[in-house]
Amino acid sequence: MKRQFDVLFANNEFKAEAFLDELRGKKPLFVLTIATTETGKISGISAAGKFPEFTDYTPPADAELLHLGKCKCINGVPVTPDGIPTPALITMSALRLADVPVLVCSGGLRIKPQIPFLDVGGNPGRDIRSGNAVDNVQEVIDRATIAGENFAKTADYLVIGESIPGGTTTALGVLSAMGVHAQGRVSSSMPENPHDLKSETVKAGLTSAGESFGSLAANPVRAVSCMGDPMMAAFAGLVIGAASEVPVLMAGGTQMTAILAVINALNSDVLCNLAIGTTRWVVQDSSSDICGIVKEIADVPVLAADLDFAGTKFDGLKAYDRGIVKEGVGAGGASIAAMASTEGAVSRDMLLREIDQNYALLMGLK
Amino acid sequence: MKRQFDVLFANNEFKAEAFLDELRGKKPLFVLTIATTETGKISGISAAGKFPEFTDYTPPADAELLHLGKCKCINGVPVTPDGIPTPALITMSALRLADVPVLVCSGGLRIKPQIPFLDVGGNPGRDIRSGNAVDNVQEVIDRATIAGENFAKTADYLVIGESIPGGTTTALGVLSAMGVHAQGRVSSSMPENPHDLKSETVKAGLTSAGESFGSLAANPVRAVSCMGDPMMAAFAGLVIGAASEVPVLMAGGTQMTAILAVINALNSDVLCNLAIGTTRWVVQDSSSDICGIVKEIADVPVLAADLDFAGTKFDGLKAYDRGIVKEGVGAGGASIAAMASTEGAVSRDMLLREIDQNYALLMGLK
């Protein structure tokens, strides 16, 4: 796989290299898009909270961590049931090393973060098994588009990340409704990817909505309304608004493919200004296939931060190198932006030292 | 009065000239801070709405106008009881001519605007006659400070404006609580400045709060909590966060002096990076004295856009030249920023042509 700095070109190498080149030494704005859903509370779907109710706190806690260096709405930081810390730790470390500004955008939340956040008129999402998951999708897209247009005037490029529990299931929901073959191919933050559970959940949702595989290929707004989550609407609007003016790095794993499908159907003109930025752990994951899904939609570049946690002494971080968690809170994209904006001065080694330090501080370890 | 472009140096000429010079050709971000209060509904206090209940809609409608070029939460645009249109028309025209990005920040609202807006944890304000006007002042300042810090990384400088009905009365409230002699010196959007009504309102508030003139000179957070409005808390936080890094033009009339007093008491280190930007109509107003109040607090520069509406054919705009409305929604500061960022290419004449056009469009006139 070709690379530059500590960034791998995982899909469409030629365009990926050109895209990264365009970011060299430039100033990004990082936008974290957060939301919560009842889908994320389905037992076994998400590792974003030890108990289903905790998933309401994970996105606001991630947002607080980026701004404050600590969480306020929970004690400590979000962890998986096995105690693996949130990837927001990676994002926060990368953004701080490169002094990247952050804004948080809410797609719809039960618990509000105790930091400034952009409201684009969304509500928390329902369970997609209802077939009626998200309110005001068009309105949220429109409002987020306005925000994206204005953000594009303030930065050389945007990096947009997400935090939403259960996000790969809603991604599978939207991809399926839009006719993209993603079954068994979306990623998971858990050690065992619960593909069957995700497929059953999506199947139930499609049935409730009176839809079937591909029936909403030309209606992305209804696909998100029935089968998606509120993060997607806000995220897609931000991209559409910004990418007509500046490059946008969509920072995340297989969830990004659902947003890509939505954007491709709504406004394919902006695709030339887009890339997906993720982590090595996602592109090398044998239980999912981000590049395969991307190719089915539109052959945009996929870049992957070649993170390597072999050198850490902390078990909570070593787990990432075993493929647990993998991505989230724009960790991969933020790492890529930190490397590119500093022209490689921020390396994966420097990043790991910063992550180690921040982890120790936050956990009270030495 | 010295001038450059179509900008007058109304206070501290030397620093005003240096401040404006620093903005030449640079890229601003315009932040509109909006909130509503029950104070604004006191009969005779504000011209921001024909009926008291309308004041809840004026700030969100102003915000919508800046982003959308039209209002959504009301028909038409906000007007005074005499039909004079909102100064947001000036702001919108200036920002569009100079392609300035806009973000809206809510200090606390009853009616939410149908555009993206930043939530910093505030609530609508109560009537200051209760002596208990604003919730969470310290928390709102802290959250807005975070936003200001991040905004400062995205722009060469910030222009921060406000829209809040009854704002000069709450300004007098905070100034009085902090021991600044502002009675009879704050401005008004109405033809007759109701100084007596404002003074009585403030007196009642101070009594209810168990405070007196100057008793909160060293406690700006309590001064805003008792006698201020939610816009002030958000605005002050934004300034404190941004002005440690970049210049900040506080865009407004005599309300800015109350925020200046709060900032002076909270963090006087940032004063060197501040100026007030307003309109000729405010600095030439015989019923108020912005420069006199400023000098009592801290001798920051006051710049004034030398707007001149003599050439318009529309009565609604001619009223501005008779000293009605005068300022609001950061009209003066936005005009100054448009002139400075284009190095004078945007002149007051060009601005008036744009305002005329937009007014005709919005009003369905020819």
XYZ file of C-alpha atoms in Angstrom:
732
model
C 0.000 0.000 0.000
C 1.427 3.398 -0.934
C 1.940 5.900 1.850
C 3.094 9.397 2.756
C 3.909 10.622 6.267
C 2.275 7.879 8.354
C -0.774 7.756 6.109
C -1.729 4.755 3.974
C -3.574 5.093 0.660
C -6.159 2.348 0.975
C -8.441 3.091 -1.957
C -7.989 5.039 -5.209
C -4.289 5.544 -4.513
C -3.763 8.161 -7.168
C -6.496 10.469 -5.920
C -5.672 9.666 -2.305
C -2.120 10.876 -2.808
C -3.312 14.037 -4.556
C -5.859 14.662 -1.806
C -3.278 14.343 0.960
C -0.913 16.561 -0.984
C -3.566 19.264 -1.056
C -3.736 19.213 2.766
C 0.018 19.664 3.315
C 0.718 22.591 5.613
C -2.887 23.769 5.385
C -5.146 24.714 8.280
C -8.092 22.395 8.976
C -11.201 22.823 11.071
C -12.342 19.684 12.881
C -16.093 19.269 13.318
C -17.402 16.484 15.537
C -20.960 15.453 14.706
C -22.726 13.676 17.545
C -26.123 12.095 18.114
C -27.797 9.271 19.996
C -30.428 6.710 19.055
C -32.503 3.922 20.523
C -30.906 1.631 17.923
C -27.641 1.960 19.848
C -29.356 0.490 22.911
C -30.280 -2.817 21.268
C -28.498 -5.460 23.324
C -25.245 -6.535 21.664
C -25.205 -3.820 18.972
C -22.673 -1.399 20.414
C -19.631 -1.374 22.656
C -19.949 2.366 23.199
C -21.410 1.923 26.661
C -21.289 -0.789 29.309
C -25.062 -0.587 29.708
C -27.502 0.500 26.979
C -28.435 3.680 28.892
C -24.768 4.708 28.910
C -24.868 5.156 25.146
C -26.778 8.422 25.676
C -23.710 9.777 27.460
C -20.958 8.555 25.158
C -21.247 11.174 22.368
C -21.548 14.204 24.693
C -18.700 12.834 26.814
C -16.536 12.430 23.703
C -17.313 16.028 22.724
C -16.410 17.278 26.185
C -13.133 15.382 26.072
C -12.093 17.119 22.845
C -12.803 20.594 24.209
C -11.908 20.246 27.874
C -9.413 17.411 28.024
C -11.837 15.705 30.389
C -15.475 14.670 30.493
C -18.121 16.479 32.528
C -21.334 14.528 31.961
C -19.675 11.306 33.157
C -16.829 10.421 35.497
C -13.665 9.315 33.729
C -13.967 8.731 29.984
C -16.240 6.507 27.878
C -14.993 2.890 27.851
C -16.134 -0.349 26.266
C -17.438 -3.137 28.538
C -13.834 -4.433 28.580
C -12.488 -1.069 29.743
C -10.991 0.034 26.426
C -11.028 3.859 26.319
C -12.863 5.933 23.734
C -11.019 6.770 20.493
C -11.709 10.416 21.412
C -8.419 10.051 23.264
C -6.638 9.652 19.916
C -8.580 12.510 18.349
C -7.920 14.865 21.245
C -4.205 14.056 21.212
C -3.902 14.581 17.458
C -5.852 17.852 17.446
C -3.858 19.255 20.354
C -0.495 18.379 18.822
C -1.413 20.239 15.645
C -3.437 23.017 17.364
C -6.517 22.283 15.257
C -9.743 24.173 16.136
C -12.781 22.079 17.063
C -16.509 22.622 16.758
C -19.178 20.182 17.879
C -22.418 19.741 15.959
C -25.407 17.924 17.434
C -27.606 15.903 15.127
C -29.933 15.104 18.038
C -29.127 14.181 21.644
C -30.829 13.003 24.815
C -28.010 14.328 27.001
C -26.492 17.687 26.079
C -22.722 18.131 26.331
C -21.455 20.791 28.734
C -19.535 22.565 25.996
C -20.652 24.802 23.119
C -22.375 22.846 20.369
C -24.128 23.659 17.135
C -27.859 22.893 17.037
C -29.130 22.102 13.541
C -32.685 21.261 14.549
C -32.430 17.507 15.005
C -33.865 15.126 17.594
C -32.467 11.877 19.032
C -33.062 8.877 16.798
C -35.534 6.065 17.381
C -34.945 2.309 16.971
C -34.638 1.521 13.246
C -36.705 -1.626 13.777
C -39.644 0.813 13.838
C -38.842 1.796 10.267
C -39.227 5.428 11.373
C -35.910 6.352 12.906
C -35.125 10.031 12.337
C -37.111 13.308 12.370
C -36.637 16.374 10.139
C -33.958 14.832 7.944
C -34.305 17.327 5.093
C -34.429 20.283 7.474
C -31.347 19.084 9.384
C -29.477 18.566 6.113
C -30.438 22.075 4.975
C -29.375 23.734 8.217
C -26.112 21.785 8.402
C -25.446 22.775 4.790
C -25.563 26.441 5.837
C -23.104 25.704 8.638
C -20.822 23.831 6.225
C -20.852 26.725 3.753
C -19.807 29.138 6.462
C -17.184 26.810 7.969
C -15.652 26.444 4.507
C -14.892 30.176 4.537
C -12.955 29.865 7.788
C -10.602 26.950 7.071
C -8.488 25.516 4.259
C -10.298 22.213 4.651
C -12.688 20.412 6.980
C -12.275 17.173 8.860
C -15.649 15.886 10.015
C -15.922 13.072 12.545
C -18.757 11.330 14.347
C -19.683 9.822 17.656
C -22.871 7.780 17.752
C -23.395 4.386 19.366
C -24.839 1.757 17.053
C -23.676 3.741 14.035
C -22.605 0.797 11.885
C -26.059 -0.753 12.206
C -27.816 2.394 11.025
C -25.145 2.617 8.311
C -26.084 -0.882 7.173
C -29.711 0.201 7.305
C -29.215 3.155 4.968
C -26.855 1.269 2.672
C -29.351 -1.582 2.375
C -32.291 0.747 1.712
C -30.194 2.419 -0.981
C -29.168 -0.845 -2.616
C -25.518 -1.007 -1.571
C -24.353 -4.514 -0.673
C -22.985 -3.970 2.804
C -24.358 -6.961 4.687
C -21.487 -8.641 6.548
C -19.188 -5.814 5.504
C -19.715 -3.038 8.065
C -17.245 -2.704 10.901
C -17.706 -3.094 14.662
C -16.002 -1.703 17.732
C -16.406 -5.068 19.458
C -14.078 -8.088 19.372
C -16.773 -10.141 17.596
C -18.605 -8.282 14.853
C -22.330 -9.080 15.362
C -23.186 -9.191 11.669
C -26.257 -11.393 12.123
C -27.774 -9.107 14.742
C -27.174 -6.079 12.524
C -28.737 -7.794 9.523
C -31.806 -8.880 11.505
C -32.228 -5.384 12.893
C -32.050 -3.872 9.418
C -34.404 -6.468 7.994
C -36.977 -5.689 10.686
C -36.634 -1.974 9.956
C -37.078 -2.348 6.217
C -40.165 -4.462 6.771
C -41.680 -1.952 9.202
C -40.985 0.875 6.762
C -42.564 -1.052 3.902
C -39.273 -0.873 2.034
C -36.833 -3.414 0.677
C -33.217 -3.684 -0.405
C -32.534 -0.826 -2.838
C -36.076 0.534 -2.830
C -34.816 3.920 -1.607
C -31.800 4.182 -3.913
C -33.095 7.467 -5.277
C -34.511 8.749 -1.988
C -31.648 9.211 0.475
C -33.690 11.501 2.730
C -36.298 8.789 3.250
C -33.541 6.182 3.627
C -32.090 8.142 6.556
C -35.556 8.915 7.945
C -36.523 5.232 8.004
C -33.253 3.400 8.604
C -30.548 5.898 9.585
C -29.536 8.082 12.489
C -29.523 11.839 13.154
C -25.737 12.088 12.912
C -25.949 11.199 9.211
C -28.270 14.075 8.348
C -26.092 16.649 10.072
C -22.883 15.109 8.714
C -24.158 14.941 5.126
C -25.318 18.562 5.264
C -21.978 19.747 6.596
C -20.164 17.924 3.802
C -22.478 19.205 1.069
C -22.140 22.772 2.327
C -18.373 22.728 2.697
C -17.170 20.484 -0.115
C -18.354 22.807 -2.868
C -15.624 25.176 -1.658
C -12.900 23.232 0.170
C -11.682 19.637 0.556
C -13.501 17.601 3.183
C -12.033 14.583 4.928
C -14.873 12.370 6.149
C -13.342 10.946 9.300
C -14.636 7.535 10.262
C -14.943 3.878 9.382
C -17.675 2.047 7.464
C -20.302 4.520 8.708
C -18.803 6.988 6.251
C -19.958 4.822 3.357
C -23.610 5.368 4.295
C -23.041 9.125 4.332
C -21.181 8.814 1.040
C -24.194 7.065 -0.466
C -26.480 9.850 0.770
C -24.196 12.574 -0.628
C -23.760 10.706 -3.903
C -27.525 10.662 -4.343
C -28.123 14.246 -3.194
C -25.231 16.119 -4.773
C -22.615 14.083 -6.613
C -20.867 17.294 -7.741
C -19.050 17.520 -4.420
C -17.565 13.990 -4.573
C -14.408 15.311 -6.263
C -13.602 17.235 -3.086
C -14.103 14.299 -0.702
C -12.011 11.572 0.842
C -12.615 9.169 3.693
C -9.996 9.261 6.426
C -9.840 6.315 8.811
C -7.378 4.131 10.701
C -5.210 1.199 9.699
C -7.323 -0.916 12.046
C -10.409 -0.335 9.907
C -8.828 -0.895 6.495
C -7.059 -4.043 7.726
C -10.139 -5.408 9.504
C -10.996 -8.855 8.173
C -14.562 -8.656 9.521
C -15.469 -5.625 7.386
C -14.705 -4.142 3.970
C -14.728 -0.355 3.814
C -13.012 -0.121 0.426
C -15.326 -2.695 -1.104
C -18.394 -0.741 -0.001
C -16.881 2.561 -1.175
C -16.234 1.140 -4.641
C -19.897 0.173 -4.934
C -20.938 3.798 -4.375
C -18.295 6.128 -5.805
C -14.579 5.504 -6.008
C -13.475 8.241 -3.590
C -10.050 7.978 -1.978
C -9.709 6.226 1.377
C -6.775 7.310 3.527
C -5.808 5.504 6.718
C -3.669 6.758 9.580
C -1.047 4.058 10.056
C -1.368 4.092 13.830
C 0.632 1.542 15.772
C 0.127 1.050 19.480
C 2.716 -1.740 19.874
C 4.917 0.649 21.856
C 2.424 1.510 24.582
C 2.657 -0.002 28.032
C -1.069 0.383 28.680
C -3.355 -2.615 28.122
C -6.298 -0.308 27.373
C -4.426 1.056 24.365
C -2.790 -2.232 23.306
C -6.314 -3.494 22.631
C -6.524 -1.119 19.665
C -3.658 -3.014 18.035
C -5.703 -6.205 18.425
C -8.472 -4.551 16.410
C -10.813 -3.614 19.243
C -12.689 -0.288 18.836
C -10.618 0.572 15.716
C -12.062 4.015 15.019
C -14.533 6.640 16.144
C -14.740 10.368 17.036
C -12.819 10.992 13.816
C -9.667 9.463 15.299
C -8.183 8.405 11.972
C -9.025 11.614 10.142
C -7.805 13.795 12.992
C -4.520 11.871 13.001
C -4.161 12.329 9.236
C -4.914 16.058 9.568
C -2.356 16.443 12.355
C 0.282 14.749 10.204
C -0.595 16.679 7.028
C -0.964 20.115 8.590
C 2.444 19.775 10.235
C 3.944 18.249 7.064
C 4.764 15.075 8.934
C 6.253 16.714 12.030
C 3.494 14.964 13.950
C 4.344 11.289 13.368
C 2.578 8.201 14.638
C 5.315 7.834 17.256
C 4.857 11.359 18.546
C 1.120 10.820 18.496
C 1.391 7.626 20.548
C 3.552 9.398 23.145
C 0.887 12.111 23.442
C -1.907 9.527 23.645
C 0.017 7.581 26.302
C 0.465 10.735 28.349
C -3.161 11.797 28.045
C -4.372 8.293 28.867
C -2.196 8.172 31.974
C -3.407 11.599 33.067
C -7.067 10.782 32.524
C -6.864 7.374 34.180
C -4.662 8.540 37.039
C -1.970 6.053 35.937
C 1.793 6.456 35.788
C -12.979 63.314 13.654
C -10.216 61.347 11.910
C -11.244 58.660 9.459
C -10.031 55.972 7.079
C -12.137 54.303 4.395
C -15.641 55.295 5.516
C -14.821 54.644 9.157
C -14.696 57.365 11.827
C -12.397 57.178 14.840
C -14.729 58.253 17.609
C -12.688 57.428 20.703
C -8.970 56.927 21.343
C -8.132 57.963 17.781
C -4.569 56.732 17.873
C -5.450 53.188 18.902
C -8.540 53.218 16.708
C -6.433 53.934 13.653
C -3.933 51.224 14.592
C -6.763 48.756 15.223
C -8.371 49.407 11.851
C -4.982 49.164 10.181
C -4.570 45.683 11.676
C -7.814 44.569 9.989
C -6.860 45.733 6.470
C -7.237 42.916 3.977
C -7.678 40.356 6.752
C -10.400 37.704 6.986
C -12.987 38.133 9.730
C -15.548 35.778 11.198
C -18.828 37.421 12.164
C -20.588 35.953 15.199
C -24.113 37.085 16.008
C -25.037 36.594 19.658
C -28.772 36.502 20.268
C -31.066 36.163 23.266
C -34.448 37.258 24.556
C -35.677 38.515 27.918
C -38.821 39.520 29.731
C -37.181 42.912 30.282
C -37.568 43.566 26.566
C -41.338 43.165 26.948
C -41.776 46.025 29.427
C -44.102 48.481 27.727
C -42.151 51.332 26.128
C -38.668 49.807 26.604
C -37.941 48.484 23.129
C -38.810 49.192 19.521
C -37.686 45.739 18.470
C -41.242 44.492 18.146
C -44.625 46.094 17.557
C -46.084 44.098 20.432
C -44.114 42.839 23.446
C -44.567 39.196 22.408
C -42.939 39.969 19.072
C -39.629 40.604 20.829
C -39.218 36.833 21.237
C -39.099 36.555 17.444
C -36.829 39.481 16.599
C -33.430 37.917 17.444
C -34.102 34.555 15.725
C -35.564 36.408 12.720
C -32.448 38.608 12.535
C -30.262 35.488 12.628
C -32.288 33.852 9.868
C -31.980 36.974 7.732
C -28.177 36.880 7.926
C -27.973 33.232 6.892
C -30.900 32.894 4.502
C -31.473 36.387 3.147
C -35.007 36.076 4.507
C -36.748 35.265 7.770
C -38.475 31.964 8.499
C -39.918 32.334 11.997
C -41.836 35.469 10.944
C -43.266 36.834 7.708
C -41.269 39.707 6.241
C -38.510 41.114 8.441
C -38.501 42.570 11.968
C -39.685 46.193 11.960
C -40.212 48.886 14.590
C -43.777 50.004 15.374
C -43.236 52.716 12.733
C -42.243 50.152 10.105
C -38.498 50.829 10.111
C -36.711 47.600 9.139
C -34.209 45.751 11.300
C -30.545 46.798 11.074
C -29.884 43.142 10.190
C -30.525 44.401 6.665
C -27.339 46.493 6.894
C -25.385 43.642 8.455
C -26.524 41.119 5.861
C -25.650 43.484 3.013
C -22.189 44.250 4.407
C -21.339 40.598 5.105
C -22.489 39.486 1.657
C -20.508 42.183 -0.149
C -17.331 41.092 1.611
C -18.158 37.345 1.682
C -17.739 37.161 5.460
C -18.664 33.862 7.184
C -21.360 34.012 9.859
C -22.075 31.962 12.955
C -24.972 32.504 15.319
C -24.625 31.953 19.062
C -27.652 31.725 21.350
C -27.336 33.118 24.863
C -30.881 31.919 25.618
C -34.022 32.021 23.486
C -37.756 31.362 23.714
C -38.063 30.902 19.958
C -35.280 28.990 18.193
C -34.072 30.243 14.815
C -34.463 27.878 11.857
C -30.753 28.024 11.067
C -27.716 26.424 12.741
C -26.873 28.095 16.039
C -24.393 27.538 18.808
C -25.865 26.528 22.172
C -23.726 27.614 25.137
C -26.081 26.438 27.851
C -28.091 29.599 28.491
C -31.789 30.247 29.102
C -33.991 33.215 28.173
C -33.685 36.128 30.575
C -36.247 37.213 33.144
C -37.392 40.787 33.917
C -34.556 42.652 35.663
C -37.077 44.224 38.025
C -36.998 40.818 39.747
C -33.307 41.362 40.533
C -32.740 37.813 39.281
C -32.502 38.070 35.517
C -30.108 35.475 34.106
C -29.309 31.795 34.814
C -25.925 30.036 34.628
C -23.916 33.172 33.891
C -20.535 31.726 34.818
C -21.222 28.479 32.943
C -22.348 30.341 29.815
C -19.246 32.557 29.960
C -17.043 29.474 30.325
C -18.645 27.623 27.412
C -18.616 30.702 25.181
C -14.940 31.188 26.060
C -14.205 27.740 24.622
C -16.061 28.678 21.445
C -14.165 31.974 21.242
C -10.816 30.213 21.627
C -11.643 27.865 18.774
C -13.092 30.591 16.533
C -9.883 32.576 17.020
C -7.971 29.750 15.327
C -10.197 29.969 12.240
C -10.154 33.700 11.448
C -7.777 36.666 11.439
C -10.174 38.531 13.694
C -13.700 38.317 15.084
C -16.586 40.721 14.743
C -19.228 39.962 17.364
C -22.678 41.509 17.178
C -25.892 41.179 19.178
C -29.625 41.098 18.775
C -31.646 41.367 21.964
C -34.684 43.558 22.583
C -34.427 45.778 25.645
C -30.649 45.504 25.551
C -29.837 49.064 26.530
C -31.928 48.729 29.688
C -30.098 45.610 30.814
C -26.878 47.381 29.833
C -27.808 50.254 32.144
C -28.609 47.658 34.792
C -25.181 46.042 34.670
C -23.339 49.351 34.328
C -25.194 50.729 37.360
C -24.542 47.618 39.450
C -20.873 47.905 38.525
C -20.646 51.605 39.383
C -20.413 53.079 35.896
C -22.371 56.337 35.471
C -24.566 55.501 32.524
C -27.930 56.877 33.605
C -29.295 59.079 30.809
C -26.393 58.008 28.595
C -27.466 54.694 27.020
C -28.866 54.725 23.520
C -32.321 53.783 22.221
C -33.698 52.506 18.947
C -36.788 54.690 19.401
C -37.324 58.313 18.368
C -37.645 59.356 22.038
C -35.105 57.708 24.346
C -37.113 56.571 27.413
C -34.352 57.323 29.930
C -36.737 57.684 32.889
C -38.378 54.324 32.259
C -34.971 52.633 31.963
C -33.738 54.234 35.181
C -36.883 53.223 37.094
C -36.581 49.669 35.786
C -32.961 49.439 36.877
C -33.707 51.002 40.256
C -36.426 48.421 40.885
C -34.050 45.623 39.899
C -31.242 46.804 42.154
C -33.667 47.055 45.076
C -35.058 43.548 44.444
C -31.528 42.166 44.242
C -30.516 43.876 47.469
C -27.822 45.740 45.568
C -27.043 49.387 44.919
C -25.082 51.548 42.484
C -21.563 50.151 42.297
C -22.098 47.382 44.840
C -21.169 44.729 42.238
C -18.155 46.528 40.761
C -15.972 43.546 41.574
C -18.591 40.890 40.814
C -19.490 41.082 37.121
C -21.002 37.591 37.095
C -23.505 38.555 39.767
C -24.079 41.906 38.045
C -25.175 40.077 34.884
C -27.099 37.461 36.881
C -29.141 40.127 38.695
C -29.392 42.979 36.201
C -28.201 41.824 32.784
C -29.294 39.605 29.943
C -28.163 36.225 28.534
C -26.615 37.812 25.443
C -24.009 39.505 27.638
C -22.747 36.272 29.169
C -22.317 34.582 25.800
C -20.830 37.709 24.219
C -18.342 38.308 27.044
C -17.199 34.686 26.928
C -16.696 34.788 23.169
C -14.598 37.953 23.518
C -12.498 36.597 26.376
C -11.823 33.382 24.492
C -10.939 35.008 21.195
C -9.218 38.245 22.172
C -6.276 36.534 23.824
C -5.315 35.413 20.304
C -6.830 37.768 17.716
C -8.385 41.256 17.525
C -12.071 41.420 18.364
C -14.410 44.135 17.161
C -17.350 44.376 19.550
C -20.102 45.385 17.178
C -22.865 47.409 18.770
C -23.885 50.614 20.481
C -23.980 51.475 24.176
C -24.770 47.849 25.071
C -21.129 47.141 24.306
C -20.069 49.270 27.261
C -21.785 46.893 29.695
C -19.946 43.960 28.149
C -16.742 45.999 28.254
C -17.261 46.548 31.985
C -17.766 42.800 32.501
C -14.643 41.919 30.511
C -12.613 44.618 32.230
C -13.494 43.100 35.591
C -13.027 39.460 34.513
C -9.932 39.622 32.332
C -8.460 43.053 31.616
C -5.516 41.458 29.796
C -7.586 41.137 26.633
C -8.561 44.830 26.460
C -5.536 45.631 24.284
C -7.059 43.456 21.539
C -10.525 45.040 21.653
C -12.356 47.850 19.952
C -16.007 48.801 19.754
C -17.390 49.138 16.239
C -20.649 51.010 15.815
C -22.403 53.439 13.476
C -22.190 57.190 12.979
C -25.793 57.363 14.212
C -24.754 56.075 17.640
C -21.646 58.230 18.118
C -23.524 61.347 16.947
C -26.620 60.618 19.039
C -27.345 63.544 21.372
C -29.527 61.379 23.635
C -26.676 58.996 24.555
C -22.919 59.064 25.129
C -21.087 55.881 24.169
C -17.603 57.409 24.274
C -18.240 58.981 27.664
C -19.285 55.631 29.143
C -16.336 53.855 27.510
C -13.873 56.337 29.018
C -15.239 55.595 32.481
C -14.416 51.889 32.055
C -11.324 51.504 29.872
C -10.221 53.765 27.060
C -10.653 51.263 24.220
C -11.002 52.565 20.668
C -14.463 53.261 19.275
C -14.819 53.061 15.510
C -17.967 54.105 13.684
C -19.095 53.208 10.187
C -19.852 56.531 8.541
C -23.086 55.290 7.006
C -25.191 57.802 5.130
C -28.677 56.933 3.911
C -29.404 60.341 2.357
C -29.284 58.771 -1.095
C -31.972 56.134 -0.568
C -35.451 56.550 -1.972
C -37.026 54.355 0.698
C -38.638 56.023 3.716
C -37.938 52.954 5.875
C -34.218 53.507 5.372
C -34.276 57.321 5.441
C -35.421 56.994 9.049
C -31.951 55.727 9.974
C -30.532 59.087 8.907
C -32.953 60.756 11.318
C -31.423 58.704 14.127
C -34.115 56.030 14.445
C -32.895 52.482 15.266
C -29.230 53.571 14.772
C -27.580 50.206 15.340
C -28.135 46.534 16.120
C -27.252 43.045 14.809
C -23.656 44.302 14.587
C -24.581 46.597 11.677
C -21.803 49.112 12.326
C -19.100 46.544 13.003
C -20.095 44.422 10.009
C -19.898 47.525 7.809
C -16.451 48.368 9.180
C -15.289 44.777 8.603
C -16.604 44.818 5.026
C -14.713 48.041 4.343
C -11.506 46.931 6.056
C -11.375 43.392 4.648
C -11.783 44.761 1.114
C -9.351 47.634 1.824
C -12.070 50.147 1.141
C -13.419 48.557 -2.044
C -16.705 48.239 -0.170
C -17.599 51.888 0.431
C -20.612 53.367 2.172
C -22.073 54.171 -1.249
C -21.705 50.620 -2.493
C -23.125 49.391 0.800
C -26.177 51.639 0.489
C -26.838 50.386 -3.039
C -26.731 46.811 -1.737
C -28.967 47.672 1.218
C -31.423 49.435 -1.092
C -31.554 46.385 -3.334
C -32.009 43.935 -0.483
C -34.661 46.128 1.118
C -36.605 46.338 -2.137
C -36.360 42.578 -2.621
C -37.466 41.763 0.914
C -40.308 44.268 0.919
C -41.444 43.448 -2.611
C -40.778 47.077 -3.630
C -39.278 48.476 -6.787
